Each structure stands twice: as C-alpha cells, then as structure tokens.
Amino acid sequence: MANRVPFIAGNWKMNLDHQQAIALVQKLAWTLNEAGHDYQGAEVAVFPPFTDLRTVQTLIDAEKFELALGAQDLSKHDSGAYTGEISGAFLAKLDVKYVLIGHSERRSYHNEDDAVVQAKTAAAFRHGLVPVICVGETLEELEAEGASAVPVRQTLAALAGHDNLGEFVIAYEPVWAIGTGKVATPEEAANVCGKIREAIAQQYGDELAGKTRILYGGSVKANNVAGFLKSVEVDGVLVGGASLDADEFSGIARFQKHIAL
Ligand code: 13P
C-alpha cells in the first residue's frame, strides 16, 4: 500500500429494497465497529440502489456512522426531459460523495461506450461528486490484447477532454472475474493497476498519478482481500456480492488485520 487512503467500496447492484438496506446498514454499523475500529485508516463506502440512498443517508447521519455514500450511476445531463434518469445535482443533495461510472454491467447491458463514460465523468465533476470510473477487459479482449490494453484505453478515454480534472478513483474490474468466483491473482491485479497508474502519469504527470486511488474488483472476499491490498499498486477493492453480507464486508474492511498476520 502506498501513501493513499485505502478505499473499501461495496456495490450492492440491484439488491436490497430500502427496508433491507436499513437492516444491512444497522448490522454494518455494529460489525464494522465491533472490533475496536480496526478498519480505521481505510475509507469504507456503500453504493446502494437509488431508492435506498435517502434512507441510508438518514441512517448514517443519525448514527454518526463513518460510512461514505455512493451511487451506482448518474445522468450525463443536469436536469430536464430525461425520463428515468438521475441528476448528479440530486445525488449531491443527499450527501452522496462517490458515483460509479462505466461499470461493465452498464457498458454491456446499456451500451455505455467510452463517450458516455466520459460525459458522465464530466457530470460528476460538475456536481462535486467523485467518479469511480470502472474499467476492465472481457475474456476475449484478454486473449486478443493482453490484460492491460483495454483498461488503460478506457481510463484515458474517461479522463480526456475535461477542463479540470477533479478527484477521481479508477476501479479495475476484469469482466471475467465479476460474479464468477474466478478471481484475478494479486499479481495480475497489481500489474494492471500499475499500468493504469503509469498511463495516468504519462498523460497527466506523476503528482496526479501518485494521489489517484486505483482499486481492484471481481470476486473479492474476506479471505482473498489481503493478497490484493499487499501490493503498493492496489489502493482498495470494489466488492459486489460479498458487500451484501455484513460479516463478510466487515471482514474485508478489516483487511489490515489479515495483512498484519
Ligand atoms: P463481485 O464481487 O460480485 O464479483 O462483483 C464485483 C463488481 O462488479 C463490483 O462492482
């Protein structure tokens, strides 16, 4: 780990209604804190569905619970006749700090290409949200181009053309490792995260590259998280399935304990 605050992010995807969200966050408040704040030093965030955001925000406020709030998507537009879309302005009003952009499920099921991802990244910056830009290659792309070509290309495309780059996070999620139980090795993850950082450094300089957090995602569990976070290149994890279980997600957030052992 480098001198960057580790980031443990739970993407709930389309799971948990607002009542189930209350139950999970209350349990998390308990399990995350139970072992005497030993996840401190890491930033922990949850990314619930839109309909849960207000509920989770209220709970975090009431419990004075150190949990950052993220959304799973936003519109590239700010307001107007865009039925079904959610403005970054609305998210910012709910104390949402982070927003996932370009998750592979959005890229494949909603045809979100690099131009859409770039426009949504711009919208996040406009509203003071921190985009968590998701990049990653499919199995076919891995075989055709190697591991880092697609994630590097997607990263540079998302970052291009902004007047000012605000804070952002990159999440490297190989598509073949998402929800499959097939996990990248820590070496593979570190290698691609390192290549992404190198590309950011080449394009935007060492200072920005040095402070950008780059996460790994794809079948992360409490029993494999430490392997990823031992590497200086991997600054955190983006967790899907395992973030729906309070004990498992807390186990991931307490990764330092595993590393110390
Ligand atoms: P899983 O952890 O379920 O593989 O999902 C990863 C992911 O897509 C997080 O955004």
Tab-separated table of C-alpha atoms and ligand atoms in Angstrom:
chain	number	residue	atom	x	y	z
A	1	MET	CA	0.000	0.000	0.000
A	2	ALA	CA	1.215	3.431	-0.799
A	3	ASN	CA	0.515	6.697	0.947
A	4	ARG	CA	-3.095	6.775	-0.231
A	5	VAL	CA	-6.151	6.197	1.973
A	6	PRO	CA	-7.335	2.631	1.284
A	7	PHE	CA	-10.846	2.515	-0.118
A	8	ILE	CA	-13.228	-0.361	0.581
A	9	ALA	CA	-16.335	0.043	-1.587
A	10	GLY	CA	-19.471	-2.110	-1.595
A	11	ASN	CA	-21.528	-2.098	-4.793
A	12	TRP	CA	-24.913	-3.537	-3.868
A	13	LYS	CA	-26.007	-3.587	-7.537
A	14	MET	CA	-29.800	-4.166	-7.866
A	15	ASN	CA	-30.186	-5.762	-4.445
A	16	LEU	CA	-31.938	-4.723	-1.205
A	17	ASP	CA	-35.027	-2.520	-1.001
A	18	HIS	CA	-34.953	0.406	1.402
A	19	GLN	CA	-36.107	-1.708	4.344
A	20	GLN	CA	-33.484	-4.358	3.711
A	21	ALA	CA	-30.945	-1.531	3.347
A	22	ILE	CA	-31.761	-0.338	6.877
A	23	ALA	CA	-31.154	-3.821	8.235
A	24	LEU	CA	-27.806	-4.182	6.469
A	25	VAL	CA	-26.504	-0.726	7.423
A	26	GLN	CA	-27.521	-1.224	11.062
A	27	LYS	CA	-25.709	-4.533	11.106
A	28	LEU	CA	-22.702	-2.956	9.401
A	29	ALA	CA	-22.626	-0.159	11.983
A	30	TRP	CA	-22.300	-2.880	14.584
A	31	THR	CA	-19.908	-5.300	12.873
A	32	LEU	CA	-17.595	-2.652	11.425
A	33	ASN	CA	-17.118	-1.070	14.819
A	34	GLU	CA	-17.222	-4.175	16.947
A	35	ALA	CA	-13.513	-4.967	16.771
A	36	GLY	CA	-12.486	-1.567	18.060
A	37	HIS	CA	-12.288	0.471	14.863
A	38	ASP	CA	-9.509	-1.587	13.370
A	39	TYR	CA	-10.729	-0.672	9.897
A	40	GLN	CA	-9.751	2.899	10.714
A	41	GLY	CA	-7.355	4.336	8.251
A	42	ALA	CA	-9.448	2.877	5.460
A	43	GLU	CA	-12.432	4.660	3.950
A	44	VAL	CA	-15.493	2.426	3.705
A	45	ALA	CA	-18.337	3.245	1.314
A	46	VAL	CA	-21.566	1.629	0.183
A	47	PHE	CA	-23.242	2.077	-3.199
A	48	PRO	CA	-26.947	1.216	-2.736
A	49	PRO	CA	-29.667	1.448	-5.403
A	50	PHE	CA	-31.082	4.973	-5.926
A	51	THR	CA	-34.260	4.220	-3.974
A	52	ASP	CA	-32.220	3.410	-0.845
A	53	LEU	CA	-29.982	6.482	-0.870
A	54	ARG	CA	-32.159	8.807	1.213
A	55	THR	CA	-32.794	6.074	3.775
A	56	VAL	CA	-29.129	5.168	4.095
A	57	GLN	CA	-28.119	8.838	4.274
A	58	THR	CA	-30.557	9.435	7.140
A	59	LEU	CA	-29.270	6.390	8.999
A	60	ILE	CA	-25.611	7.389	8.590
A	61	ASP	CA	-26.481	10.866	9.882
A	62	ALA	CA	-28.443	9.592	12.851
A	63	GLU	CA	-25.823	7.042	13.897
A	64	LYS	CA	-22.865	9.377	13.222
A	65	PHE	CA	-21.560	6.383	11.393
A	66	GLU	CA	-18.359	6.731	9.366
A	67	LEU	CA	-19.593	5.311	6.119
A	68	ALA	CA	-19.359	7.146	2.824
A	69	LEU	CA	-22.264	7.043	0.417
A	70	GLY	CA	-22.023	6.337	-3.284
A	71	ALA	CA	-24.484	5.948	-6.151
A	72	GLN	CA	-24.291	3.357	-8.916
A	73	ASP	CA	-24.789	5.702	-11.885
A	74	LEU	CA	-25.813	9.242	-12.830
A	75	SER	CA	-27.145	11.055	-15.882
A	76	LYS	CA	-24.786	12.930	-18.161
A	77	HIS	CA	-27.433	15.704	-18.138
A	78	ASP	CA	-28.118	18.076	-15.250
A	79	SER	CA	-31.919	18.356	-15.478
A	80	GLY	CA	-34.804	18.314	-17.929
A	81	ALA	CA	-36.811	15.909	-20.057
A	82	TYR	CA	-34.791	12.737	-19.459
A	83	THR	CA	-37.354	10.336	-18.063
A	84	GLY	CA	-35.932	7.842	-15.636
A	85	GLU	CA	-32.536	9.499	-15.289
A	86	ILE	CA	-30.955	10.795	-12.077
A	87	SER	CA	-29.038	14.080	-11.979
A	88	GLY	CA	-25.736	14.406	-10.165
A	89	ALA	CA	-27.287	17.506	-8.544
A	90	PHE	CA	-29.846	15.291	-6.783
A	91	LEU	CA	-27.131	12.922	-5.605
A	92	ALA	CA	-25.009	15.738	-4.226
A	93	LYS	CA	-28.043	16.973	-2.217
A	94	LEU	CA	-28.191	13.564	-0.492
A	95	ASP	CA	-24.554	13.780	0.654
A	96	VAL	CA	-23.563	11.248	-1.949
A	97	LYS	CA	-19.797	11.566	-2.328
A	98	TYR	CA	-18.958	8.917	-4.915
A	99	VAL	CA	-20.595	7.674	-8.096
A	100	LEU	CA	-19.775	4.543	-10.088
A	101	ILE	CA	-19.362	5.271	-13.776
A	102	GLY	CA	-18.952	2.786	-16.609
A	103	HIS	CA	-19.447	-0.390	-14.602
A	104	SER	CA	-19.126	-3.315	-17.013
A	105	GLU	CA	-22.800	-4.151	-16.435
A	106	ARG	CA	-23.735	-0.663	-17.686
A	107	ARG	CA	-21.274	-0.889	-20.559
A	108	SER	CA	-22.707	-4.217	-21.709
A	109	TYR	CA	-26.441	-4.031	-20.827
A	110	HIS	CA	-26.920	-0.319	-21.540
A	111	ASN	CA	-24.427	0.136	-24.362
A	112	GLU	CA	-22.425	2.717	-22.448
A	113	ASP	CA	-19.350	3.394	-24.536
A	114	ASP	CA	-16.280	5.461	-23.715
A	115	ALA	CA	-18.005	8.678	-24.881
A	116	VAL	CA	-20.910	8.142	-22.471
A	117	VAL	CA	-18.484	7.304	-19.657
A	118	GLN	CA	-16.525	10.488	-20.403
A	119	ALA	CA	-19.719	12.598	-20.396
A	120	LYS	CA	-20.889	11.066	-17.117
A	121	THR	CA	-17.454	11.693	-15.606
A	122	ALA	CA	-17.831	15.358	-16.611
A	123	ALA	CA	-21.285	15.439	-14.976
A	124	ALA	CA	-19.826	14.015	-11.751
A	125	PHE	CA	-17.130	16.720	-11.708
A	126	ARG	CA	-19.754	19.433	-12.340
A	127	HIS	CA	-21.671	18.365	-9.251
A	128	GLY	CA	-18.710	17.875	-6.949
A	129	LEU	CA	-19.029	14.071	-6.935
A	130	VAL	CA	-16.010	11.786	-7.088
A	131	PRO	CA	-16.358	9.445	-10.073
A	132	VAL	CA	-15.293	5.856	-9.516
A	133	ILE	CA	-14.532	5.004	-13.122
A	134	CYS	CA	-14.812	1.273	-13.779
A	135	VAL	CA	-12.608	-0.287	-16.430
A	136	GLY	CA	-11.808	-3.846	-17.409
A	137	GLU	CA	-11.402	-6.336	-20.192
A	138	THR	CA	-13.547	-9.300	-21.242
A	139	LEU	CA	-12.059	-12.754	-21.629
A	140	GLU	CA	-11.940	-12.308	-25.425
A	141	GLU	CA	-10.151	-8.965	-25.043
A	142	LEU	CA	-7.748	-10.513	-22.553
A	143	GLU	CA	-6.832	-13.207	-25.066
A	144	ALA	CA	-6.610	-10.793	-28.016
A	145	GLU	CA	-4.889	-7.783	-26.421
A	146	GLY	CA	-3.447	-8.879	-23.090
A	147	ALA	CA	-4.593	-7.715	-19.679
A	148	SER	CA	-3.876	-4.003	-19.553
A	149	ALA	CA	-4.662	-2.662	-23.044
A	150	VAL	CA	-8.424	-2.246	-22.620
A	151	PRO	CA	-8.407	-0.908	-19.029
A	152	VAL	CA	-5.704	1.634	-19.908
A	153	ARG	CA	-7.586	2.735	-23.031
A	154	GLN	CA	-10.874	3.060	-21.119
A	155	THR	CA	-9.165	5.046	-18.339
A	156	LEU	CA	-7.589	7.550	-20.727
A	157	ALA	CA	-10.856	7.929	-22.662
A	158	ALA	CA	-12.802	8.730	-19.487
A	159	LEU	CA	-10.234	11.308	-18.357
A	160	ALA	CA	-9.781	13.064	-21.714
A	161	GLY	CA	-11.271	16.429	-22.562
A	162	HIS	CA	-12.120	17.835	-19.113
A	163	ASP	CA	-11.191	21.458	-18.410
A	164	ASN	CA	-10.192	20.498	-14.904
A	165	LEU	CA	-9.755	17.011	-13.557
A	166	GLY	CA	-11.283	16.771	-10.100
A	167	GLU	CA	-10.618	13.892	-7.728
A	168	PHE	CA	-11.411	10.522	-9.266
A	169	VAL	CA	-10.930	6.835	-8.481
A	170	ILE	CA	-10.275	4.053	-11.007
A	171	ALA	CA	-11.682	0.574	-10.375
A	172	TYR	CA	-10.070	-2.205	-12.387
A	173	GLU	CA	-12.641	-4.964	-12.702
A	174	PRO	CA	-11.794	-7.688	-15.195
A	175	VAL	CA	-15.186	-8.641	-16.654
A	176	TRP	CA	-14.323	-12.338	-16.453
A	177	ALA	CA	-13.858	-12.052	-12.679
A	178	ILE	CA	-17.165	-10.310	-11.847
A	179	GLY	CA	-19.640	-12.512	-10.028
A	180	THR	CA	-17.930	-15.617	-11.371
A	181	GLY	CA	-15.856	-16.650	-8.396
A	182	LYS	CA	-12.935	-16.567	-10.848
A	183	VAL	CA	-10.588	-14.119	-9.231
A	184	ALA	CA	-7.556	-12.407	-10.748
A	185	THR	CA	-4.340	-13.252	-8.950
A	186	PRO	CA	-2.894	-10.462	-6.786
A	187	GLU	CA	-0.013	-10.262	-9.298
A	188	GLU	CA	-2.392	-9.831	-12.252
A	189	ALA	CA	-4.370	-7.156	-10.414
A	190	ALA	CA	-1.221	-5.308	-9.323
A	191	ASN	CA	0.216	-5.453	-12.825
A	192	VAL	CA	-2.847	-3.867	-14.466
A	193	CYS	CA	-3.324	-1.276	-11.696
A	194	GLY	CA	0.356	-0.363	-12.154
A	195	LYS	CA	-0.090	0.015	-15.918
A	196	ILE	CA	-3.111	2.263	-15.385
A	197	ARG	CA	-1.098	4.424	-12.984
A	198	GLU	CA	1.777	4.625	-15.479
A	199	ALA	CA	-0.620	5.767	-18.206
A	200	ILE	CA	-2.087	8.465	-15.944
A	201	ALA	CA	1.450	9.603	-15.078
A	202	GLN	CA	2.450	9.802	-18.742
A	203	GLN	CA	-0.639	11.800	-19.673
A	204	TYR	CA	-1.126	13.970	-16.589
A	205	GLY	CA	2.087	13.798	-14.582
A	206	ASP	CA	3.427	11.942	-11.565
A	207	GLU	CA	1.660	14.075	-8.988
A	208	LEU	CA	-1.847	13.191	-10.148
A	209	ALA	CA	-0.910	9.552	-10.739
A	210	GLY	CA	0.622	9.368	-7.263
A	211	LYS	CA	-2.507	10.530	-5.495
A	212	THR	CA	-5.081	8.624	-7.576
A	213	ARG	CA	-6.586	5.585	-5.901
A	214	ILE	CA	-6.821	2.516	-8.109
A	215	LEU	CA	-8.975	-0.351	-6.884
A	216	TYR	CA	-9.352	-3.989	-7.837
A	217	GLY	CA	-12.803	-5.592	-8.153
A	218	GLY	CA	-14.045	-9.046	-9.071
A	219	SER	CA	-14.961	-11.842	-6.638
A	220	VAL	CA	-13.260	-10.145	-3.675
A	221	LYS	CA	-13.974	-11.867	-0.356
A	222	ALA	CA	-12.666	-11.531	3.192
A	223	ASN	CA	-10.363	-14.476	2.609
A	224	ASN	CA	-8.650	-13.092	-0.510
A	225	VAL	CA	-8.655	-9.310	0.058
A	226	ALA	CA	-5.300	-9.154	1.826
A	227	GLY	CA	-3.474	-10.578	-1.197
A	228	PHE	CA	-4.617	-7.645	-3.339
A	229	LEU	CA	-4.002	-4.946	-0.787
A	230	LYS	CA	-0.483	-6.053	-0.012
A	231	SER	CA	0.570	-4.586	-3.325
A	232	VAL	CA	1.640	-0.960	-3.413
A	233	GLU	CA	-0.334	-0.577	-6.660
A	234	VAL	CA	-3.760	-1.595	-5.324
A	235	ASP	CA	-5.403	1.029	-3.116
A	236	GLY	CA	-8.622	-0.743	-2.293
A	237	VAL	CA	-11.350	-3.015	-3.545
A	238	LEU	CA	-14.756	-2.696	-5.194
A	239	VAL	CA	-16.879	-5.520	-3.821
A	240	GLY	CA	-20.122	-6.838	-5.298
A	241	GLY	CA	-21.724	-9.973	-3.845
A	242	ALA	CA	-19.709	-10.017	-0.628
A	243	SER	CA	-20.836	-6.471	0.245
A	244	LEU	CA	-24.390	-7.742	0.853
A	245	ASP	CA	-23.273	-9.708	3.900
A	246	ALA	CA	-22.364	-7.524	6.884
A	247	ASP	CA	-19.925	-10.029	8.400
A	248	GLU	CA	-18.167	-10.664	5.106
A	249	PHE	CA	-17.962	-6.958	4.168
A	250	SER	CA	-16.688	-6.060	7.636
A	251	GLY	CA	-14.092	-8.800	7.273
A	252	ILE	CA	-12.972	-7.159	4.038
A	253	ALA	CA	-12.871	-3.701	5.667
A	254	ARG	CA	-10.655	-5.132	8.397
A	255	PHE	CA	-8.104	-6.257	5.812
A	256	GLN	CA	-5.227	-4.752	7.788
A	257	LYS	CA	-5.658	-7.467	10.364
A	258	HIS	CA	-5.118	-10.111	7.688
A	259	ILE	CA	-2.096	-8.285	6.303
A	260	ALA	CA	-0.558	-7.969	9.749
A	261	LEU	CA	-0.883	-11.714	10.382
B	1	13P	P1	-18.425	-9.419	-7.386
B	1	13P	O1	-17.637	-9.008	-6.171
B	1	13P	O2	-19.775	-9.968	-7.063
B	1	13P	O3	-17.617	-10.284	-8.296
B	1	13P	O4	-18.740	-8.068	-8.211
B	1	13P	C1	-17.714	-7.193	-8.497
B	1	13P	C2	-18.301	-5.935	-9.016
B	1	13P	O5	-18.825	-5.880	-10.102
B	1	13P	C3	-18.259	-4.745	-8.143
B	1	13P	O6	-18.620	-3.604	-8.839
